Amino acid sequence: MSFDIQQVRADFPILSQAIYKRPLIYFDNAATTQKPLQVINAISDYYLHDNCNIHRGVHYLSVKATEAFEEARKEVREFINAPSTHEVIFTKGASESLNLVAASFGKKFLKEGDEVITTIMEHHSNFVPWQIICGEKGAVLRVANILPNGELDQEHLYSLITDRTKIIALTHVSNVLGTINPIKDIIAFAHGKGIPVVVDGAQGVSHIKVDVTDLDCDFYCFSGHKMYGPMGIGVLYGKEKWLEELPPYQSGGEMVKDVTIEKTTYNELPFKFEAGTPNVEGVMGLRAAVQYLKNLGMEEIHAYEDKLLKHAVERLSAIRDMRFFGTALLKASLVSFLIGDIHPFDAGTIIDKMGIAVRTGHHCAQPLIDHFGIPGTVRASFAFYNTIEEIDKLTDAVSRVKTMFS
Ligand code: PLP
């Protein structure tokens, strides 16, 4: 391992507290990650020294804040290897990025009888916006299945493609199953049929080195808060050719070039999609998060988290009656499980009392949970600041739950 875990943990002061008189073990990283001091300091430095509205002022502070904002855009571009900063749009999160694509793409390109393909493993944020726009346009939403191990049924997805398919919306990594989808292959296949692909990367960017140029995706959406940055900031990457064609999602200041009583012309990219005063503090924090991840190295992060995952699977599998959801060959570092028939809320509540934060419920992926016919799962999702010892404590806690209910 090329990073020092104790040094890394020292960057995250929240992790060194005790809850219920036990050291906090934080395994709810798929919901949101903790923030290093570098991110917290970037936000407070911005307010201590540079706070100003951007793009509009000629005075010192406004120019300084604008330059820092646009520098951040360059760093995000480099982080995902987007061809141009024009293709990096700041939003308030993955949900807003996905809503933007569904609403603007749907408005321009969907009509009655058209089809949109998504998958059963999507988070509601990449499902409901498509359901809504399809409903408005009289289009049909087709849903690809999964295989029993939680991998996407690629053959089924391909069989849904017709000459009415206008776009495919799928997740890079499932927030419930951990499955890493072969999005590069799917994008190549879809492009062979002239169909664009929007990727929900909310669970992708924090675990995998993402290269949107190599993937050749048409859109890639993610949130700052799931990659050690602040809440309320996210990114939409879109190919310039699409962003030029899509109508604006919101209107107001900043997204306009010229406004007269008769009509409005729109600003150039990326500003056409950034109406109003942006979340500048969020962008400062996101920039620090990107720098932090770059310093650790995405390959190193992936290798370390994979070790955590393998250890968790090995230890938890040794407990009788464990039921795992999502055992794909290619998986991000999370485990979703039930302990026999114990309700996930009961299990989660007891595990919490042992100082361990896990998530329980449907994880905003109700169609997937319904597919399994279960009330939800317990999900433990790991980050690079977690340790093997913490996973051993989770295993002890799960055993304890099982004993209490037997
Ligand atoms: N997509 C996936 C796969 C997610 O896991 C989440 C959040 O859990 C989202 C989208 C939505 O992200 P946000 O709530 O940051 O907009």
Short mmCIF file of C-alpha atoms and ligand atoms in Angstrom, two decimals:
data_model
loop_
_atom_site.label_atom_id
_atom_site.label_comp_id
_atom_site.label_asym_id
_atom_site.label_seq_id
_atom_site.Cartn_x
_atom_site.Cartn_y
_atom_site.Cartn_z
CA MET A 1 0.00 0.00 0.00
CA SER A 2 1.44 3.33 -0.97
CA PHE A 3 -0.40 5.52 1.54
CA ASP A 4 -0.14 5.62 5.29
CA ILE A 5 -3.56 4.73 6.71
CA GLN A 6 -2.93 6.43 10.05
CA GLN A 7 -1.85 9.61 8.29
CA VAL A 8 -4.95 9.41 6.07
CA ARG A 9 -7.24 8.93 9.07
CA ALA A 10 -5.67 11.93 10.77
CA ASP A 11 -6.92 14.01 7.84
CA PHE A 12 -10.51 13.08 8.80
CA PRO A 13 -11.06 14.39 12.35
CA ILE A 14 -14.66 13.17 12.45
CA LEU A 15 -13.41 9.59 12.44
CA SER A 16 -11.58 9.90 15.75
CA GLN A 17 -14.66 10.49 17.88
CA ALA A 18 -16.44 8.01 20.13
CA ILE A 19 -20.15 7.29 19.90
CA TYR A 20 -21.97 5.22 22.56
CA LYS A 21 -18.55 5.20 24.27
CA ARG A 22 -17.04 3.26 21.37
CA PRO A 23 -14.80 4.44 18.54
CA LEU A 24 -16.96 5.46 15.59
CA ILE A 25 -16.76 3.04 12.68
CA TYR A 26 -18.16 4.72 9.59
CA PHE A 27 -19.42 2.31 6.93
CA ASP A 28 -22.02 4.54 5.27
CA ASN A 29 -19.68 5.89 2.62
CA ALA A 30 -22.02 5.15 -0.29
CA ALA A 31 -24.51 7.59 1.25
CA THR A 32 -21.87 10.25 1.83
CA THR A 33 -18.15 10.23 2.50
CA GLN A 34 -16.40 12.13 5.28
CA LYS A 35 -14.38 15.24 4.47
CA PRO A 36 -10.64 15.67 4.98
CA LEU A 37 -9.26 18.81 6.62
CA GLN A 38 -7.99 19.88 3.21
CA VAL A 39 -11.61 20.18 1.99
CA ILE A 40 -12.86 21.83 5.17
CA ASN A 41 -9.97 24.32 5.07
CA ALA A 42 -10.54 25.13 1.39
CA ILE A 43 -14.11 26.13 2.20
CA SER A 44 -13.21 28.22 5.23
CA ASP A 45 -10.24 29.83 3.38
CA TYR A 46 -12.63 30.86 0.64
CA TYR A 47 -14.90 32.62 3.13
CA LEU A 48 -12.01 34.04 5.16
CA HIS A 49 -10.18 35.54 2.18
CA ASP A 50 -11.89 35.33 -1.20
CA ASN A 51 -15.68 35.36 -0.88
CA CYS A 52 -17.30 37.17 -3.78
CA ASN A 53 -19.80 36.60 -6.53
CA ILE A 54 -18.06 35.42 -9.68
CA HIS A 55 -17.94 36.18 -13.41
CA ARG A 56 -19.51 39.61 -12.98
CA GLY A 57 -17.14 41.88 -11.11
CA VAL A 58 -14.09 43.83 -12.23
CA HIS A 59 -12.78 44.28 -8.71
CA TYR A 60 -10.00 42.30 -7.07
CA LEU A 61 -12.04 39.82 -5.02
CA SER A 62 -14.44 39.00 -7.83
CA VAL A 63 -11.58 38.37 -10.24
CA LYS A 64 -9.78 36.22 -7.67
CA ALA A 65 -12.86 34.13 -6.88
CA THR A 66 -13.65 33.76 -10.60
CA GLU A 67 -10.11 32.57 -11.34
CA ALA A 68 -10.23 30.04 -8.51
CA PHE A 69 -13.65 28.80 -9.72
CA GLU A 70 -12.40 28.32 -13.28
CA GLU A 71 -9.17 26.71 -12.04
CA ALA A 72 -11.35 24.20 -10.21
CA ARG A 73 -13.19 23.46 -13.43
CA LYS A 74 -9.83 22.72 -15.08
CA GLU A 75 -8.90 20.32 -12.28
CA VAL A 76 -12.20 18.48 -12.56
CA ARG A 77 -11.75 18.28 -16.35
CA GLU A 78 -8.32 16.75 -15.85
CA PHE A 79 -9.60 14.38 -13.12
CA ILE A 80 -12.14 12.76 -15.48
CA ASN A 81 -10.06 13.43 -18.62
CA ALA A 82 -12.78 15.41 -20.37
CA PRO A 83 -11.60 16.92 -23.65
CA SER A 84 -12.66 20.47 -22.72
CA THR A 85 -13.58 22.61 -19.71
CA HIS A 86 -16.67 23.66 -21.73
CA GLU A 87 -17.96 20.16 -21.14
CA VAL A 88 -17.75 20.35 -17.33
CA ILE A 89 -20.91 21.83 -15.83
CA PHE A 90 -21.28 22.45 -12.12
CA THR A 91 -24.62 21.32 -10.69
CA LYS A 92 -25.80 20.65 -7.17
CA GLY A 93 -25.23 16.92 -7.42
CA ALA A 94 -25.66 13.74 -9.43
CA SER A 95 -29.46 14.00 -9.08
CA GLU A 96 -29.51 17.47 -10.62
CA SER A 97 -27.12 16.41 -13.39
CA LEU A 98 -29.34 13.45 -14.27
CA ASN A 99 -32.51 15.55 -14.07
CA LEU A 100 -30.87 18.10 -16.39
CA VAL A 101 -30.07 15.46 -19.02
CA ALA A 102 -33.49 13.79 -18.79
CA ALA A 103 -35.41 17.08 -18.97
CA SER A 104 -33.34 18.80 -21.68
CA PHE A 105 -32.71 15.72 -23.81
CA GLY A 106 -36.32 14.65 -23.44
CA LYS A 107 -37.63 18.10 -24.35
CA LYS A 108 -35.62 18.18 -27.56
CA PHE A 109 -35.42 14.59 -28.70
CA LEU A 110 -38.26 12.48 -27.25
CA LYS A 111 -41.64 12.12 -28.88
CA GLU A 112 -44.60 9.76 -28.61
CA GLY A 113 -43.67 6.12 -29.11
CA ASP A 114 -39.92 6.67 -28.59
CA GLU A 115 -38.09 4.47 -26.13
CA VAL A 116 -35.59 5.03 -23.33
CA ILE A 117 -33.66 2.13 -21.80
CA THR A 118 -32.54 2.02 -18.20
CA THR A 119 -31.85 -0.84 -15.77
CA ILE A 120 -33.48 -2.37 -12.70
CA MET A 121 -30.38 -1.55 -10.61
CA GLU A 122 -30.66 2.24 -10.95
CA HIS A 123 -30.86 4.66 -8.05
CA HIS A 124 -34.16 6.60 -8.16
CA SER A 125 -32.17 9.60 -9.43
CA ASN A 126 -31.49 7.81 -12.71
CA PHE A 127 -34.93 6.22 -12.90
CA VAL A 128 -37.62 8.69 -11.86
CA PRO A 129 -36.46 11.59 -14.13
CA TRP A 130 -36.74 9.23 -17.12
CA GLN A 131 -40.11 7.91 -15.95
CA ILE A 132 -41.36 11.51 -15.69
CA ILE A 133 -40.09 12.71 -19.08
CA CYS A 134 -41.28 9.52 -20.81
CA GLY A 135 -44.72 10.08 -19.22
CA GLU A 136 -44.80 13.67 -20.45
CA LYS A 137 -43.73 12.77 -23.97
CA GLY A 138 -45.70 9.52 -24.38
CA ALA A 139 -42.41 7.63 -24.66
CA VAL A 140 -41.81 4.15 -23.24
CA LEU A 141 -39.28 3.34 -20.49
CA ARG A 142 -37.72 -0.10 -20.95
CA VAL A 143 -35.88 -1.70 -18.02
CA ALA A 144 -33.01 -4.15 -18.37
CA ASN A 145 -32.77 -7.03 -15.86
CA ILE A 146 -29.94 -8.29 -13.74
CA LEU A 147 -28.52 -11.79 -13.39
CA PRO A 148 -28.86 -13.64 -10.06
CA ASN A 149 -25.37 -12.54 -8.95
CA GLY A 150 -26.28 -8.87 -9.42
CA GLU A 151 -24.47 -8.36 -12.71
CA LEU A 152 -26.34 -6.53 -15.43
CA ASP A 153 -28.02 -8.88 -17.93
CA GLN A 154 -26.23 -7.37 -20.90
CA GLU A 155 -27.97 -9.64 -23.41
CA HIS A 156 -31.34 -8.52 -22.10
CA LEU A 157 -30.31 -4.87 -22.32
CA TYR A 158 -29.18 -5.33 -25.93
CA SER A 159 -32.42 -7.16 -26.79
CA LEU A 160 -34.41 -4.09 -25.68
CA ILE A 161 -32.76 -1.87 -28.29
CA THR A 162 -35.02 -1.02 -31.22
CA ASP A 163 -34.99 1.66 -33.88
CA ARG A 164 -37.12 3.76 -31.51
CA THR A 165 -34.48 3.75 -28.73
CA LYS A 166 -33.32 7.32 -28.19
CA ILE A 167 -31.00 7.05 -25.18
CA ILE A 168 -29.66 4.54 -22.64
CA ALA A 169 -29.33 5.63 -18.98
CA LEU A 170 -27.34 3.36 -16.69
CA THR A 171 -25.23 3.42 -13.60
CA HIS A 172 -21.48 2.91 -13.54
CA VAL A 173 -21.59 1.27 -10.10
CA SER A 174 -24.72 0.07 -8.28
CA ASN A 175 -25.16 1.68 -4.87
CA VAL A 176 -26.93 -1.45 -3.59
CA LEU A 177 -25.08 -4.32 -5.25
CA GLY A 178 -21.66 -2.77 -5.76
CA THR A 179 -21.68 -4.15 -9.32
CA ILE A 180 -19.31 -2.31 -11.66
CA ASN A 181 -21.02 -2.30 -15.03
CA PRO A 182 -19.01 -2.84 -18.24
CA ILE A 183 -20.05 0.59 -19.42
CA LYS A 184 -17.30 0.94 -22.01
CA ASP A 185 -18.58 -2.15 -23.88
CA ILE A 186 -22.20 -1.06 -23.54
CA ILE A 187 -21.41 2.44 -24.80
CA ALA A 188 -19.53 1.02 -27.82
CA PHE A 189 -22.47 -1.28 -28.59
CA ALA A 190 -25.01 1.54 -28.22
CA HIS A 191 -22.94 3.89 -30.38
CA GLY A 192 -22.85 1.17 -33.04
CA LYS A 193 -26.63 1.65 -33.21
CA GLY A 194 -26.38 5.45 -33.04
CA ILE A 195 -27.71 5.64 -29.46
CA PRO A 196 -26.19 8.00 -26.84
CA VAL A 197 -25.50 6.84 -23.27
CA VAL A 198 -25.79 8.76 -20.01
CA VAL A 199 -23.84 7.26 -17.11
CA ASP A 200 -24.73 7.78 -13.45
CA GLY A 201 -21.27 7.98 -11.95
CA ALA A 202 -22.33 8.86 -8.39
CA GLN A 203 -20.71 5.66 -7.06
CA GLY A 204 -18.04 5.49 -9.75
CA VAL A 205 -15.71 8.47 -9.31
CA SER A 206 -14.75 7.76 -5.70
CA HIS A 207 -13.67 4.17 -6.38
CA ILE A 208 -12.44 3.94 -9.97
CA LYS A 209 -10.24 6.08 -12.21
CA VAL A 210 -12.81 7.55 -14.59
CA ASP A 211 -11.74 8.60 -18.07
CA VAL A 212 -14.75 9.94 -19.96
CA THR A 213 -12.76 10.21 -23.19
CA ASP A 214 -11.77 6.56 -23.05
CA LEU A 215 -15.29 5.50 -22.03
CA ASP A 216 -16.68 7.66 -24.86
CA CYS A 217 -19.84 8.26 -22.79
CA ASP A 218 -22.13 11.06 -23.92
CA PHE A 219 -22.88 12.23 -20.37
CA TYR A 220 -21.34 11.35 -16.97
CA CYS A 221 -22.94 12.60 -13.73
CA PHE A 222 -21.57 12.69 -10.18
CA SER A 223 -21.76 14.36 -6.75
CA GLY A 224 -19.02 16.04 -4.74
CA HIS A 225 -20.16 14.69 -1.38
CA LYS A 226 -19.65 11.05 -2.37
CA MET A 227 -16.02 11.75 -3.31
CA TYR A 228 -14.90 13.45 -0.06
CA GLY A 229 -16.06 16.89 -1.20
CA PRO A 230 -18.93 19.05 0.07
CA MET A 231 -22.65 18.52 -0.27
CA GLY A 232 -24.63 20.59 -2.75
CA ILE A 233 -22.07 20.45 -5.54
CA GLY A 234 -21.87 18.03 -8.44
CA VAL A 235 -20.81 17.72 -12.03
CA LEU A 236 -22.35 16.98 -15.38
CA TYR A 237 -19.87 16.04 -18.05
CA GLY A 238 -21.45 16.14 -21.49
CA LYS A 239 -20.01 15.94 -24.98
CA GLU A 240 -19.95 19.39 -26.50
CA LYS A 241 -21.99 18.30 -29.52
CA TRP A 242 -24.86 17.27 -27.20
CA LEU A 243 -24.60 20.24 -24.84
CA GLU A 244 -24.73 22.60 -27.81
CA GLU A 245 -27.94 20.95 -28.98
CA LEU A 246 -29.76 20.65 -25.65
CA PRO A 247 -32.00 23.49 -24.49
CA PRO A 248 -31.12 25.15 -21.14
CA TYR A 249 -32.45 23.40 -18.04
CA GLN A 250 -32.89 26.52 -15.90
CA SER A 251 -32.85 30.19 -16.79
CA GLY A 252 -31.90 33.48 -15.18
CA GLY A 253 -28.59 35.25 -14.71
CA GLU A 254 -25.32 33.91 -16.08
CA MET A 255 -26.85 31.55 -18.67
CA VAL A 256 -27.79 34.39 -21.03
CA LYS A 257 -25.82 36.29 -23.64
CA ASP A 258 -28.37 38.91 -24.54
CA VAL A 259 -31.84 39.67 -23.19
CA THR A 260 -34.33 41.99 -24.85
CA ILE A 261 -38.05 42.36 -24.29
CA GLU A 262 -38.61 40.22 -27.35
CA LYS A 263 -36.11 37.43 -26.86
CA THR A 264 -33.09 35.93 -25.12
CA THR A 265 -29.95 34.39 -26.56
CA TYR A 266 -27.98 31.95 -24.47
CA ASN A 267 -24.46 32.11 -23.11
CA GLU A 268 -21.76 29.79 -24.40
CA LEU A 269 -20.89 26.50 -22.72
CA PRO A 270 -20.64 25.69 -19.87
CA PHE A 271 -22.47 28.80 -18.61
CA LYS A 272 -25.62 28.03 -20.64
CA PHE A 273 -26.35 25.35 -18.02
CA GLU A 274 -25.25 27.29 -14.92
CA ALA A 275 -28.11 29.70 -14.23
CA GLY A 276 -27.78 31.90 -11.15
CA THR A 277 -25.05 32.34 -8.56
CA PRO A 278 -23.25 29.00 -8.31
CA ASN A 279 -22.12 27.15 -5.22
CA VAL A 280 -18.64 28.70 -5.18
CA GLU A 281 -17.70 27.34 -1.74
CA GLY A 282 -18.77 23.90 -2.96
CA VAL A 283 -16.54 24.19 -6.00
CA MET A 284 -13.60 25.21 -3.77
CA GLY A 285 -14.22 22.15 -1.61
CA LEU A 286 -14.63 19.88 -4.63
CA ARG A 287 -11.33 21.11 -6.01
CA ALA A 288 -9.60 20.21 -2.74
CA ALA A 289 -11.27 16.78 -2.82
CA VAL A 290 -10.05 16.15 -6.35
CA GLN A 291 -6.51 17.15 -5.31
CA TYR A 292 -6.74 14.84 -2.29
CA LEU A 293 -7.81 11.87 -4.42
CA LYS A 294 -5.12 12.62 -6.99
CA ASN A 295 -2.47 12.68 -4.26
CA LEU A 296 -3.55 9.30 -2.90
CA GLY A 297 -3.93 7.87 -6.41
CA MET A 298 -7.12 6.27 -7.71
CA GLU A 299 -5.35 2.98 -8.51
CA GLU A 300 -3.99 2.79 -4.94
CA ILE A 301 -7.41 3.61 -3.53
CA HIS A 302 -9.04 0.93 -5.65
CA ALA A 303 -6.46 -1.70 -4.66
CA TYR A 304 -6.79 -0.92 -0.95
CA GLU A 305 -10.60 -0.86 -1.00
CA ASP A 306 -10.61 -4.16 -2.89
CA LYS A 307 -8.60 -5.70 -0.04
CA LEU A 308 -11.21 -4.40 2.44
CA LEU A 309 -14.02 -5.83 0.31
CA LYS A 310 -12.41 -9.28 -0.01
CA HIS A 311 -11.79 -9.40 3.74
CA ALA A 312 -15.39 -8.38 4.50
CA VAL A 313 -16.81 -11.01 2.15
CA GLU A 314 -14.57 -13.72 3.59
CA ARG A 315 -15.36 -12.89 7.23
CA LEU A 316 -19.09 -12.27 6.83
CA SER A 317 -19.59 -15.37 4.64
CA ALA A 318 -18.37 -17.49 7.54
CA ILE A 319 -21.48 -16.51 9.53
CA ARG A 320 -24.34 -18.95 8.97
CA ASP A 321 -27.55 -17.80 7.24
CA MET A 322 -26.01 -14.70 5.71
CA ARG A 323 -27.73 -13.68 2.47
CA PHE A 324 -25.69 -11.48 0.12
CA PHE A 325 -27.15 -9.29 -2.60
CA GLY A 326 -24.63 -8.56 -5.32
CA THR A 327 -21.74 -10.96 -5.79
CA ALA A 328 -20.56 -9.75 -9.19
CA LEU A 329 -17.02 -10.49 -10.25
CA LEU A 330 -16.32 -6.76 -10.67
CA LYS A 331 -17.48 -5.00 -7.52
CA ALA A 332 -16.88 -1.75 -5.71
CA SER A 333 -16.19 -1.91 -1.97
CA LEU A 334 -19.60 -2.48 -0.44
CA VAL A 335 -21.56 -5.45 0.91
CA SER A 336 -25.35 -5.63 0.98
CA PHE A 337 -26.78 -8.40 3.10
CA LEU A 338 -29.51 -9.81 5.31
CA ILE A 339 -28.88 -11.91 8.38
CA GLY A 340 -31.36 -14.76 7.89
CA ASP A 341 -34.85 -13.29 8.19
CA ILE A 342 -33.90 -10.50 10.60
CA HIS A 343 -35.39 -7.22 9.44
CA PRO A 344 -32.63 -4.89 8.17
CA PHE A 345 -33.84 -2.01 10.41
CA ASP A 346 -33.52 -4.22 13.50
CA ALA A 347 -30.06 -5.38 12.48
CA GLY A 348 -28.94 -1.83 11.60
CA THR A 349 -30.20 -0.39 14.87
CA ILE A 350 -28.29 -2.93 16.94
CA ILE A 351 -25.14 -2.59 14.84
CA ASP A 352 -25.36 1.19 15.37
CA LYS A 353 -25.39 0.73 19.14
CA MET A 354 -22.04 -0.99 18.76
CA GLY A 355 -20.65 2.19 17.22
CA ILE A 356 -20.89 1.08 13.60
CA ALA A 357 -22.74 3.17 11.02
CA VAL A 358 -24.32 1.02 8.32
CA ARG A 359 -27.26 1.90 6.11
CA THR A 360 -30.50 -0.07 6.01
CA GLY A 361 -33.54 0.03 3.75
CA HIS A 362 -34.12 0.28 0.01
CA HIS A 363 -31.19 2.66 -0.64
CA CYS A 364 -33.34 4.73 -3.07
CA ALA A 365 -33.51 1.75 -5.42
CA GLN A 366 -36.99 0.42 -4.78
CA PRO A 367 -37.46 -1.38 -8.14
CA LEU A 368 -34.31 -3.40 -7.37
CA ILE A 369 -35.38 -4.22 -3.81
CA ASP A 370 -38.85 -5.24 -5.09
CA HIS A 371 -37.12 -7.47 -7.65
CA PHE A 372 -35.53 -9.39 -4.76
CA GLY A 373 -38.83 -9.46 -2.84
CA ILE A 374 -37.17 -8.26 0.39
CA PRO A 375 -37.84 -5.31 2.74
CA GLY A 376 -34.36 -3.88 2.13
CA THR A 377 -30.79 -4.76 2.98
CA VAL A 378 -28.08 -3.83 5.43
CA ARG A 379 -25.32 -2.08 3.50
CA ALA A 380 -21.76 -1.58 4.68
CA SER A 381 -19.82 0.56 2.23
CA PHE A 382 -16.09 1.06 2.65
CA ALA A 383 -13.72 3.93 1.97
CA PHE A 384 -9.92 4.16 1.89
CA TYR A 385 -9.89 5.40 5.51
CA ASN A 386 -11.52 2.21 6.79
CA THR A 387 -9.45 -0.66 8.16
CA ILE A 388 -9.38 -4.45 8.34
CA GLU A 389 -9.82 -4.15 12.14
CA GLU A 390 -13.03 -2.17 11.65
CA ILE A 391 -14.37 -4.88 9.34
CA ASP A 392 -13.56 -7.49 11.99
CA LYS A 393 -15.66 -5.46 14.45
CA LEU A 394 -18.53 -5.41 11.94
CA THR A 395 -18.28 -9.19 11.70
CA ASP A 396 -18.47 -9.46 15.51
CA ALA A 397 -21.48 -7.11 15.54
CA VAL A 398 -23.30 -9.16 12.90
CA SER A 399 -22.63 -12.36 14.85
CA ARG A 400 -24.00 -10.65 17.94
CA VAL A 401 -27.20 -9.65 16.11
CA LYS A 402 -27.64 -13.23 14.98
CA THR A 403 -27.19 -14.57 18.51
CA MET A 404 -29.66 -12.02 19.93
CA PHE A 405 -32.36 -13.09 17.49
CA SER A 406 -31.82 -16.84 17.69
N1 PLP B 1 -26.91 7.63 -8.19
C1 PLP B 1 -26.42 6.75 -7.32
C2 PLP B 1 -25.93 5.43 -7.82
C3 PLP B 1 -26.38 7.06 -5.97
O1 PLP B 1 -25.89 6.18 -5.10
C4 PLP B 1 -26.86 8.32 -5.54
C5 PLP B 1 -26.89 8.65 -4.10
O2 PLP B 1 -26.92 7.79 -3.27
C6 PLP B 1 -27.34 9.21 -6.50
C7 PLP B 1 -27.35 8.84 -7.82
C8 PLP B 1 -27.83 10.57 -6.12
O3 PLP B 1 -26.80 11.34 -5.65
P1 PLP B 1 -27.12 12.75 -4.93
O4 PLP B 1 -28.07 12.45 -3.84
O5 PLP B 1 -25.79 13.20 -4.45
O6 PLP B 1 -27.69 13.64 -5.99
#
